[in-house]
XYZ file of C-alpha atoms in Angstrom:
722
model
C 74.153 7.041 18.448
C 77.640 8.000 19.724
C 77.722 10.955 17.485
C 74.417 12.169 18.880
C 75.615 11.660 22.507
C 78.647 13.695 21.732
C 76.555 16.440 20.239
C 74.005 16.732 23.098
C 75.369 17.378 26.529
C 74.468 14.801 29.174
C 72.777 17.442 31.343
C 70.430 18.201 28.503
C 69.552 14.592 28.085
C 68.940 14.236 31.802
C 66.679 17.331 31.786
C 64.892 16.013 28.714
C 63.732 13.007 30.798
C 63.016 14.937 33.952
C 59.547 14.759 35.497
C 59.282 18.563 35.530
C 57.849 20.109 32.431
C 60.059 23.233 32.715
C 63.259 21.190 32.702
C 62.065 19.252 29.686
C 61.139 22.496 27.893
C 64.596 24.058 28.526
C 66.242 20.853 27.327
C 64.185 21.082 24.160
C 65.325 24.614 23.563
C 68.893 23.412 23.867
C 68.198 20.737 21.297
C 66.618 23.273 18.990
C 69.759 25.361 19.108
C 71.989 22.378 18.418
C 69.900 21.195 15.394
C 69.798 24.740 14.055
C 73.602 24.939 14.095
C 73.850 21.566 12.394
C 71.392 22.722 9.781
C 73.282 25.787 9.162
C 76.431 23.649 8.663
C 74.553 21.354 6.365
C 75.493 18.366 8.520
C 72.320 16.322 7.979
C 73.905 13.064 9.012
C 74.371 14.356 12.496
C 70.819 15.799 12.493
C 69.651 12.224 11.547
C 71.689 10.890 14.498
C 70.000 13.339 16.905
C 66.558 12.462 15.652
C 67.267 8.669 16.051
C 68.546 9.256 19.575
C 65.383 11.173 20.457
C 63.248 8.420 18.876
C 64.851 5.237 20.210
C 65.967 6.375 23.582
C 63.089 8.625 24.445
C 59.852 8.374 22.439
C 59.989 4.459 22.557
C 61.171 4.357 26.122
C 59.218 2.395 28.683
C 59.459 5.499 30.942
C 56.623 7.940 30.492
C 58.814 11.048 31.258
C 61.333 9.832 28.692
C 58.549 9.558 26.132
C 57.307 13.087 26.960
C 60.906 14.403 26.573
C 61.320 12.673 23.334
C 58.164 14.163 21.865
C 59.026 17.711 22.804
C 62.662 17.018 21.636
C 61.431 16.012 18.174
C 59.255 19.154 17.936
C 62.232 21.217 18.935
C 64.445 19.571 16.345
C 61.854 20.337 13.671
C 61.730 23.982 14.697
C 65.517 24.074 14.521
C 65.420 22.708 11.035
C 62.890 25.189 9.761
C 62.803 25.093 6.037
C 64.913 22.012 5.856
C 62.634 19.885 8.119
C 60.814 18.331 5.158
C 63.682 15.874 4.320
C 63.610 14.571 7.929
C 59.865 14.138 8.338
C 59.936 10.414 7.635
C 61.937 10.119 10.880
C 60.158 12.735 12.923
C 56.402 12.117 12.320
C 56.003 8.329 12.719
C 57.191 8.220 16.375
C 54.837 11.127 17.175
C 51.896 9.393 15.555
C 52.771 6.253 17.469
C 52.462 8.176 20.734
C 48.821 9.078 19.959
C 47.969 5.641 21.176
C 50.028 5.764 24.296
C 48.372 4.394 27.477
C 49.474 7.474 29.394
C 47.109 10.353 28.696
C 49.856 12.958 29.278
C 52.006 11.351 26.635
C 49.046 11.548 24.210
C 48.650 15.271 25.145
C 52.270 15.979 24.360
C 52.030 14.070 21.152
C 49.375 16.365 20.089
C 51.426 19.366 21.145
C 54.470 18.088 19.391
C 52.640 17.395 16.123
C 51.010 20.828 16.290
C 54.504 22.399 16.470
C 55.774 20.206 13.756
C 52.846 21.040 11.512
C 53.333 24.780 12.045
C 56.895 24.418 10.698
C 56.441 22.141 7.767
C 52.854 23.088 6.733
C 51.953 21.487 3.481
C 54.984 19.199 3.412
C 53.447 16.820 5.942
C 50.331 16.155 3.767
C 52.024 12.891 2.794
C 51.085 11.754 6.378
C 47.547 13.038 6.189
C 45.794 9.759 6.283
C 47.644 8.568 9.344
C 47.171 11.883 10.970
C 43.459 11.912 10.205
C 43.136 8.335 11.600
C 44.963 9.415 14.855
C 42.866 12.567 15.203
C 39.693 10.659 14.660
C 40.553 8.355 17.611
C 41.762 11.233 19.833
C 38.517 13.184 19.227
C 36.815 10.612 21.358
C 39.664 10.410 23.978
C 38.649 9.784 27.510
C 40.830 12.651 28.742
C 39.339 16.091 28.241
C 42.794 17.691 28.009
C 43.807 15.361 25.237
C 40.522 16.068 23.414
C 41.215 19.797 23.731
C 44.706 19.426 22.408
C 43.510 17.258 19.529
C 40.877 19.889 18.602
C 43.645 22.512 18.311
C 45.765 20.213 16.177
C 42.689 19.354 14.062
C 41.979 23.017 13.324
C 45.606 23.578 12.162
C 45.551 20.513 9.965
C 42.398 21.701 8.393
C 43.910 25.026 7.591
C 46.950 23.324 6.107
C 44.804 20.988 3.933
C 42.572 23.856 2.595
C 45.648 25.780 1.464
C 47.525 22.741 0.056
C 47.575 21.539 -3.526
C 48.972 18.206 -2.603
C 45.926 16.877 -0.816
C 44.468 13.793 -2.445
C 40.712 13.427 -2.000
C 40.739 10.102 -3.754
C 42.974 8.600 -1.120
C 41.041 10.259 1.685
C 37.478 9.165 0.790
C 38.009 5.422 1.612
C 39.248 6.456 5.071
C 36.230 8.693 5.545
C 33.820 6.042 4.321
C 35.116 3.486 6.827
C 34.356 5.731 9.770
C 30.982 7.318 8.733
C 28.908 4.690 10.606
C 30.739 5.124 13.961
C 28.293 5.987 16.699
C 30.567 7.943 19.009
C 29.239 11.519 19.056
C 32.777 13.060 19.277
C 33.880 11.178 16.209
C 30.678 12.115 14.392
C 31.350 15.768 15.077
C 34.992 15.292 13.955
C 33.813 13.660 10.668
C 31.141 16.187 9.843
C 33.657 18.922 10.517
C 36.003 17.573 7.998
C 33.323 16.953 5.397
C 32.098 20.572 5.667
C 35.646 21.962 5.533
C 36.710 19.903 2.537
C 33.448 20.813 0.698
C 34.265 24.431 1.201
C 37.529 24.076 -0.762
C 36.876 25.075 -4.398
C 39.467 22.685 -5.806
C 38.202 19.606 -3.976
C 35.089 17.929 -5.553
C 33.298 16.477 -2.475
C 30.088 16.272 -4.395
C 31.512 13.740 -6.704
C 32.167 11.453 -3.719
C 28.946 12.225 -1.890
C 27.508 8.665 -2.426
C 30.427 7.422 -0.398
C 29.449 9.146 2.788
C 25.872 10.186 2.211
C 24.483 7.244 4.198
C 26.720 8.114 7.150
C 25.480 11.704 7.102
C 21.848 10.480 7.088
C 22.717 8.203 10.107
C 23.758 11.273 12.088
C 20.318 12.908 11.567
C 18.884 10.610 14.280
C 21.772 11.212 16.657
C 20.822 11.911 20.320
C 22.899 15.025 20.272
C 20.966 18.071 18.886
C 24.251 19.635 17.766
C 25.344 16.673 15.720
C 21.888 16.468 14.073
C 22.150 20.162 13.318
C 25.599 19.835 11.847
C 24.632 16.817 9.720
C 21.513 18.598 8.487
C 23.500 21.723 7.629
C 26.060 19.655 5.635
C 23.280 17.877 3.777
C 21.413 21.038 2.995
C 24.597 22.434 1.459
C 25.130 19.364 -0.618
C 21.549 19.383 -1.848
C 21.997 23.053 -2.920
C 25.193 22.011 -4.852
C 23.276 19.209 -6.523
C 20.682 21.718 -7.718
C 23.399 23.827 -9.283
C 25.581 21.086 -10.659
C 25.264 19.862 -14.248
C 26.559 16.372 -13.458
C 25.437 14.362 -10.496
C 25.432 10.574 -9.832
C 21.791 10.350 -8.837
C 21.543 6.581 -9.086
C 23.804 5.501 -6.221
C 22.349 8.209 -3.901
C 18.809 7.246 -4.884
C 19.466 3.754 -3.390
C 20.557 5.292 -0.109
C 17.566 7.750 0.052
C 15.146 4.981 -0.559
C 16.452 3.106 2.500
C 16.482 6.225 4.668
C 12.923 7.115 3.661
C 11.865 4.148 5.795
C 13.833 5.199 8.829
C 11.961 5.086 12.245
C 13.316 8.645 12.860
C 10.976 11.297 11.678
C 13.593 13.913 10.796
C 15.550 11.376 8.817
C 12.430 10.404 6.853
C 11.551 14.057 6.101
C 15.070 14.820 4.895
C 15.233 11.696 2.728
C 11.855 12.279 1.133
C 12.851 15.954 0.543
C 15.943 14.734 -1.285
C 13.908 12.236 -3.273
C 11.574 15.037 -4.276
C 14.398 17.117 -5.632
C 15.928 14.043 -7.320
C 12.683 13.256 -9.173
C 12.568 16.883 -10.440
C 16.275 16.985 -11.436
C 17.341 13.377 -12.220
C 15.583 12.794 -15.561
C 16.620 9.673 -17.326
C 19.227 8.751 -14.729
C 16.475 7.789 -12.249
C 14.523 5.638 -14.750
C 15.996 2.385 -13.456
C 15.167 3.469 -9.870
C 11.588 4.478 -10.300
C 10.296 1.307 -8.598
C 12.558 1.719 -5.625
C 11.658 5.332 -5.339
C 7.973 4.533 -5.561
C 8.458 1.967 -2.787
C 9.831 4.706 -0.605
C 7.228 7.269 -1.467
C 4.023 5.213 -0.907
C 4.454 4.478 2.689
C 5.369 8.149 3.393
C 2.027 9.286 1.871
C 0.315 7.955 5.044
C 3.124 9.174 7.384
C 1.907 10.470 10.849
C 3.889 13.714 10.138
C 2.008 16.101 7.949
C 5.161 17.672 6.371
C 6.295 14.233 5.314
C 2.838 13.449 3.840
C 2.827 16.675 1.782
C 6.283 16.199 0.373
C 5.541 12.567 -0.365
C 2.369 13.375 -2.274
C 4.010 16.016 -4.276
C 6.801 13.625 -5.214
C 4.299 11.000 -6.022
C 2.604 13.293 -8.487
C 5.831 14.404 -9.991
C 6.962 10.798 -10.554
C 3.620 9.763 -12.051
C 3.798 12.680 -14.422
C 7.111 11.624 -15.847
C 7.156 10.057 -19.216
C 9.248 6.892 -19.587
C 9.651 4.296 -22.231
C 9.614 0.658 -21.265
C 12.280 0.194 -24.078
C 14.624 2.456 -22.074
C 15.143 0.678 -18.724
C 11.568 1.591 -17.483
C 10.563 -1.556 -15.651
C 6.750 -1.715 -15.630
C 6.894 -5.115 -13.908
C 8.944 -3.791 -11.036
C 6.622 -0.826 -10.436
C 3.574 -3.063 -10.554
C 5.304 -5.345 -8.018
C 5.838 -2.417 -5.639
C 2.206 -1.240 -6.120
C 0.930 -4.770 -5.491
C 3.027 -5.061 -2.302
C 1.675 -1.734 -1.087
C -1.892 -2.969 -1.477
C -1.251 -4.880 1.744
C -0.253 -1.707 3.620
C -2.014 -0.998 6.825
C -2.491 2.584 5.698
C -5.551 3.337 3.567
C -3.845 6.419 1.872
C -1.028 4.185 0.685
C -3.303 1.539 -0.602
C -5.213 4.148 -2.615
C -2.116 5.543 -4.197
C -0.932 2.102 -5.047
C -4.145 1.584 -7.032
C -3.844 4.888 -8.711
C -0.416 3.711 -9.901
C -1.733 0.507 -11.291
C -4.522 2.461 -12.996
C -1.961 4.919 -14.444
C 0.200 2.088 -15.738
C -2.828 0.498 -17.369
C -3.628 3.673 -19.191
C -0.108 4.379 -20.326
C 1.349 0.847 -20.797
C -1.599 -1.448 -21.054
C 0.008 -4.211 -23.055
C 2.972 -4.363 -20.704
C 0.796 -4.403 -17.577
C -1.380 -7.240 -19.000
C 1.738 -9.376 -19.366
C 2.019 -9.288 -15.512
C -1.694 -9.747 -14.901
C -1.243 -13.192 -13.280
C 1.092 -11.649 -10.778
C -1.291 -8.908 -9.575
C -4.812 -10.418 -10.226
C -5.143 -12.353 -7.033
C -4.012 -9.385 -4.969
C -6.505 -7.158 -6.744
C -9.279 -9.623 -6.026
C -8.363 -9.747 -2.294
C -8.432 -6.068 -2.266
C -12.117 -6.214 -2.846
C -12.422 -7.280 0.803
C -10.607 -4.014 1.938
C -12.233 -2.269 4.876
C -12.222 0.932 2.983
C -15.057 1.614 0.490
C -12.829 4.026 -1.440
C -10.158 1.312 -1.902
C -12.763 -1.144 -3.105
C -14.125 1.352 -5.620
C -10.650 2.036 -6.956
C -9.959 -1.723 -7.174
C -13.090 -2.036 -9.234
C -11.932 0.777 -11.453
C -8.767 -1.226 -12.089
C -10.574 -4.368 -12.734
C -12.918 -2.593 -15.156
C -9.955 -1.267 -17.011
C -8.439 -4.654 -17.278
C -11.850 -6.181 -18.319
C -12.150 -3.923 -21.440
C -10.929 -7.064 -23.249
C -13.612 -9.812 -23.478
C -11.384 -12.545 -22.206
C -10.365 -10.636 -19.222
C -13.968 -9.544 -18.565
C -14.942 -13.200 -18.466
C -11.968 -13.974 -16.180
C -12.889 -11.114 -13.874
C -16.532 -12.177 -13.328
C -15.554 -15.840 -12.837
C -12.979 -14.938 -10.222
C -15.394 -12.521 -8.591
C -18.048 -15.309 -8.295
C -15.366 -17.580 -6.938
C -14.363 -15.044 -4.230
C -17.993 -14.619 -3.305
C -18.326 -18.392 -2.963
C -15.345 -18.870 -0.721
C -15.864 -15.634 1.313
C -19.494 -15.281 2.315
C -18.708 -12.057 4.217
C -17.492 -10.392 1.059
C -20.839 -10.979 -0.704
C -22.706 -9.885 2.391
C -20.660 -6.769 3.181
C -19.428 -5.683 -0.239
C -21.501 -7.559 -2.780
C -23.885 -4.697 -3.564
C -21.074 -2.092 -3.715
C -19.019 -4.390 -5.999
C -21.818 -5.362 -8.397
C -23.198 -1.891 -8.653
C -19.781 -0.267 -9.430
C -19.010 -2.920 -12.020
C -22.397 -2.256 -13.702
C -21.452 1.441 -13.988
C -18.017 0.716 -15.328
C -18.669 -2.263 -17.624
C -22.359 -1.986 -18.639
C -24.932 -3.347 -16.317
C -26.633 -5.637 -18.879
C -23.183 -7.153 -19.870
C -22.400 -7.837 -16.182
C -25.725 -9.368 -15.329
C -25.774 -11.619 -18.402
C -22.357 -12.939 -17.555
C -23.158 -13.495 -13.920
C -26.347 -15.319 -14.925
C -24.508 -17.494 -17.331
C -21.947 -18.507 -14.630
C -24.529 -19.121 -11.956
C -26.833 -21.135 -14.193
C -24.315 -23.965 -14.005
C -23.166 -23.363 -10.459
C -22.725 -26.693 -8.627
C -22.936 -25.177 -5.192
C -26.750 -24.756 -5.083
C -26.775 -23.064 -1.654
C -24.368 -20.404 -2.873
C -26.170 -20.058 -6.175
C -29.459 -19.319 -4.389
C -27.829 -16.720 -2.065
C -26.010 -15.072 -4.927
C -29.073 -14.826 -7.191
C -31.082 -13.387 -4.273
C -28.399 -10.720 -3.850
C -28.265 -9.936 -7.571
C -32.056 -9.700 -7.619
C -32.069 -7.244 -4.734
C -29.506 -5.145 -6.414
C -31.501 -5.267 -9.669
C -34.687 -4.138 -7.865
C -33.108 -1.326 -5.787
C -30.042 0.193 -7.401
C -30.253 3.364 -9.464
C -27.255 2.065 -11.444
C -29.501 -0.631 -12.880
C -32.482 1.470 -13.883
C -31.777 1.046 -17.641
C -31.946 -2.803 -17.513
C -35.054 -2.534 -15.308
C -36.649 -0.349 -17.967
C -35.503 -2.917 -20.620
C -37.010 -5.814 -18.558
C -40.367 -3.982 -18.294
C -40.504 -4.289 -22.126
C -39.846 -7.994 -22.198
C -43.347 -8.776 -23.758
C -42.912 -6.140 -26.572
C -39.269 -5.632 -27.135
C -36.950 -8.458 -28.417
C -33.967 -7.003 -26.464
C -36.014 -7.035 -23.274
C -37.233 -10.579 -24.014
C -33.607 -11.740 -24.568
C -32.455 -10.277 -21.292
C -35.421 -11.763 -19.540
C -34.714 -15.243 -20.760
C -30.995 -14.876 -20.009
C -31.630 -13.922 -16.379
C -34.357 -16.485 -16.033
C -32.088 -19.459 -16.244
C -30.052 -18.505 -13.127
C -32.906 -16.740 -11.352
C -34.496 -20.228 -11.087
C -32.282 -20.862 -8.157
C -34.597 -18.716 -6.071
C -38.380 -18.761 -6.189
C -38.692 -15.242 -4.934
C -36.053 -13.993 -7.416
C -38.124 -15.463 -10.264
C -41.387 -13.891 -8.911
C -39.575 -10.520 -8.578
C -38.245 -10.834 -12.168
C -41.800 -11.648 -13.432
C -43.197 -8.559 -11.664
C -40.360 -6.476 -13.200
C -41.019 -7.823 -16.551
C -44.778 -7.620 -16.137
C -45.217 -11.356 -16.919
C -47.873 -11.558 -14.223
C -49.529 -14.742 -15.545
C -46.229 -16.506 -15.320
C -45.665 -15.101 -11.929
C -48.986 -16.493 -10.747
C -48.055 -19.912 -12.378
C -44.677 -19.968 -10.475
C -46.536 -19.157 -7.220
C -49.043 -21.932 -7.837
C -46.334 -24.418 -8.589
C -44.696 -24.002 -5.188
C -45.119 -26.997 -2.890
C -45.012 -27.405 0.826
C -41.277 -27.913 0.938
C -40.633 -24.625 -0.783
C -42.407 -22.557 1.828
C -39.750 -22.313 4.480
C -38.315 -19.541 6.673
C -35.814 -18.475 4.014
C -38.606 -18.194 1.474
C -40.751 -16.219 3.837
C -37.955 -13.857 4.615
C -37.405 -13.176 0.956
C -41.113 -12.781 0.443
C -41.222 -10.176 3.227
C -38.500 -8.261 1.464
C -40.361 -8.361 -1.844
C -43.655 -7.088 -0.298
C -41.754 -4.196 1.196
C -40.030 -3.533 -2.152
C -43.460 -3.370 -3.773
C -44.108 -0.266 -1.806
C -41.019 1.583 -3.160
C -40.981 3.979 -6.030
C -39.479 1.356 -8.339
C -42.759 -0.603 -8.380
C -44.959 2.534 -8.680
C -46.028 1.315 -12.152
C -47.185 -1.975 -10.632
C -49.272 -0.291 -7.949
C -50.927 2.007 -10.550
C -51.829 -1.092 -12.671
C -54.014 -2.168 -9.769
C -56.356 0.593 -10.835
C -57.173 -1.572 -13.882
C -58.007 -4.988 -12.519
C -59.785 -5.956 -15.668
C -56.599 -5.487 -17.718
C -54.217 -6.799 -15.007
C -56.106 -9.734 -13.759
C -53.038 -11.928 -13.393
C -51.262 -9.287 -11.333
C -54.105 -9.426 -8.801
C -54.019 -13.190 -8.812
C -50.231 -13.251 -8.263
C -50.470 -10.751 -5.462
C -53.300 -12.603 -3.803
C -51.260 -15.829 -4.180
C -48.421 -14.189 -2.232
C -50.877 -12.958 0.351
C -52.099 -16.530 0.803
C -48.543 -17.698 1.442
C -47.865 -15.107 4.137
C -48.588 -15.757 7.856
C -51.592 -13.552 8.710
C -49.939 -11.941 11.737
C -46.895 -10.955 9.817
C -46.230 -7.309 8.927
C -45.806 -8.187 5.291
C -49.245 -9.744 5.211
C -50.786 -6.569 6.589
C -48.872 -4.412 4.145
C -50.020 -6.333 1.109
C -53.506 -6.737 2.350
C -53.779 -2.989 2.995
C -52.476 -2.286 -0.502
C -55.014 -4.614 -2.049
C -57.855 -3.115 -0.072
C -56.810 0.366 -1.301
C -57.866 -0.495 -4.856
C -61.040 1.748 -5.440
C -64.222 -0.156 -6.183
C -64.983 2.074 -9.182
C -62.097 0.466 -11.083
C -64.257 -2.642 -11.515
C -67.158 -2.436 -14.009
C -70.194 -4.623 -13.677
C -68.933 -7.336 -16.042
C -65.501 -7.582 -14.281
C -66.755 -7.691 -10.765
C -68.984 -9.996 -8.795
C -69.418 -9.381 -5.112
C -69.600 -12.396 -2.905
C -72.234 -12.879 -0.294
C -69.761 -11.558 2.322
C -69.565 -8.308 0.396
C -65.855 -8.793 -0.651
C -65.356 -6.321 -3.544
C -62.047 -7.997 -4.575
C -63.355 -11.104 -6.255
C -63.221 -10.759 -10.012
C -63.625 -12.693 -13.301
C -60.813 -13.221 -15.721
C -62.652 -12.306 -18.907
C -62.515 -9.137 -20.929
C -65.934 -7.701 -22.117
C -65.336 -9.120 -25.544
C -64.675 -12.586 -24.115
C -61.084 -12.892 -25.390
C -58.667 -14.856 -23.262
C -55.996 -12.945 -21.310
C -52.478 -14.431 -21.750
C -50.289 -11.823 -20.041
C -51.941 -8.835 -18.410
C -52.677 -5.988 -20.692
C -52.307 -8.109 -23.897
C -54.592 -10.443 -25.815
C -53.218 -13.870 -26.549
C -52.617 -14.956 -30.058
C -51.363 -18.510 -29.491
C -53.448 -19.896 -26.654
C -51.216 -18.312 -23.994
C -48.201 -20.712 -24.426
C -45.783 -17.958 -25.621
C -45.496 -14.333 -26.014
C -42.960 -12.334 -28.045
C -40.978 -15.551 -28.444
C -41.062 -16.439 -24.723
C -42.123 -20.029 -24.187
C -43.663 -19.726 -20.698
C -44.487 -23.438 -20.231
C -40.862 -24.256 -20.936
C -39.716 -21.588 -18.568
C -42.035 -22.997 -15.870
C -40.620 -26.465 -16.473
C -37.122 -25.033 -16.170
C -38.007 -23.388 -12.817
C -39.612 -26.572 -11.522
C -36.678 -28.636 -12.569
C -34.200 -26.394 -10.728
C -36.259 -26.269 -7.604
C -36.432 -30.019 -7.697
C -32.630 -30.133 -7.646
C -32.648 -27.765 -4.671
C -35.115 -30.016 -2.774
C -32.983 -33.082 -3.433
C -29.936 -31.163 -2.327
C -31.682 -30.075 0.900
C -32.841 -33.587 1.680
C -29.317 -34.918 1.088
C -27.864 -32.248 3.424
C -30.527 -33.001 6.035
C -29.864 -36.688 5.807
C -26.136 -36.176 6.228
C -26.703 -34.036 9.344
C -28.870 -36.816 10.829
C -26.246 -39.410 10.224
C -23.478 -37.337 11.816
C -25.543 -36.066 14.749
C -25.941 -37.691 18.168
C -28.861 -39.864 19.192
C -30.139 -37.201 21.556
C -30.178 -34.630 18.704
C -32.253 -37.055 16.548
C -34.664 -37.561 19.379
C -35.074 -33.861 19.819
C -35.773 -33.437 16.056
C -38.309 -36.168 16.137
C -40.155 -34.446 18.939
C -40.199 -31.204 17.076
C -43.185 -30.149 14.958
C -43.114 -31.235 11.425
C -43.059 -27.668 10.073
C -41.570 -25.592 12.823
C -40.785 -22.644 10.648
C -44.434 -22.182 9.543
C -45.924 -22.769 12.964
C -43.557 -20.175 14.467
C -44.726 -17.700 11.841
C -48.390 -18.542 12.423
C -48.844 -19.664 8.788
C -52.397 -20.506 7.945
C -52.166 -23.291 5.227
C -54.308 -22.601 2.238
C -57.270 -24.875 1.785
C -56.477 -27.856 -0.491
C -60.013 -27.596 -1.884
C -59.269 -24.132 -3.400
C -58.888 -24.363 -7.155
C -56.578 -22.347 -9.264
C -58.538 -19.660 -11.090
C -58.759 -20.423 -14.861
C -59.090 -17.946 -17.727
C -61.873 -18.558 -20.130
């Protein structure tokens, strides 16, 4: 210290601490000259003493003007040292860096100025302090004083120039520093960071691409900045890196894929678009590297397929197709279960387009990796069943395609139908709204006869009789009306002459017994008209209720459709189709006379021309009714089923034991009546006394009286064939 005081005149030291900048500047010039002389003499010990004096007495002084003088003095000393400054940098730079955090903005400003002048002298030699300088500049870029910010920007540009021309810069040491600051929100700091990333990436000898995963997330963060300039700079940097990736033979796709997947779900539209664009390129370029990330990538793509922004939707769909077209081996890290899990999760998406693509993925996996998918069947089956209730018909049809693909195996077919019936049972709205769509589609995909046989087998033993009746009625309506089931309708029409038709008829009969109208419809379809008549005659008072009449109304209207054209044409041969007439008249007698169905059926029967009856087949009554007929053929042979002559007394035909079938129907209907009485009694026991009184005052058969039913005469006898 004493040596330094003797070297620097007292007046110079006073001026160095003066409040006037000009005096401090002149003092600094004096110090520069002194140091230059010492350097020329090679007296570095005295130079060290001068630097120590400037540091301890000035830069660390509690007086702001002293600190300002100390900074300008250190810069002057460095200029005086010129080429020999490098060996004294360890003393010169730290006090300057310390001043960057000074509470006085003017001191911070002069610190920038001092370091700028120092850097101009030593250039690449001060790279050893780069991390500390970078840290200081990062803070100063957001300084509250505009002058300090301006000075820091000038210094920053100089440091960038020095780094780009230096061969001593260590990118490995710099990256951790950069990574720590990439999520800072301050816009000035963000601009500073993007600037450095861009500059370093432009240096051929610095491999910024290799370290891209370390700061990629931070760059994506900046895409949603409120400042248009920062967004633009970040986007420009990302575009440049993406171009480098396309041209690079070696890229770490995996780590970056994880970042992109997260950013694809960003609430910011521009960030999502950029992320999905990167993912699109990665899928094209990544190859085997991306196999372990397929599930994550798919999880990012599927929601974007339904994005509100069209550009994002287009890129997402293209990426989705690219990904689905890739060939991957489950033995090589391709995780079928993970992708299935993603697809299953997206089936709950609020967006229809996403749910549709998720189903396409499940279907694709089934086609490519069937055995692997079936191993995870328990994980996805319930979700697939729930998807049958989806509000979108397209989704439901795709779900059925997936189910049908699974059900190619017999055990899975049975499981599907059982689960389907279970879902119909617990969700009445599913059966009501989607039942027809589901059943018809399955019939197309899995063979209509196979589906109906399996459903019939399950419903035959159904314990919930109310559900069984509703389900059978639904299946019967589909059978009678759907074009997809035309083949099994044709087969059923041959029940009396074709063993396959007979077998199907008997198979359906067992469960169709749950509904009288379903059985009658089945008999009309199979042309077992005598049995239809017997079923109608077997109905008792308790069977004729509102539900029955509603179903009967539907049947009468269906008889007027093209599907039953054959039946209407058979009315032209009353002698041959005697039992058809009797069955139809039986239904007519069950209908309320004022109902529309009664009028429809009565009009149809009246339309039968009188010439179709010959003298032996027709006897007009005294009232002139031309529709009363005998049940004998001209030869006197007994009719068993319309159009065919009985060979066994009418008890069976083509192996069908009709008396046994009738007994089966009556037994099932008895169970339904017992069930109904039990339900009614239970309701009575749980209802209030006032409700019981109201029911007692109500008519015995309110449904029939409301529908103006005219009860058939008890004296009328069932017509017998001779």
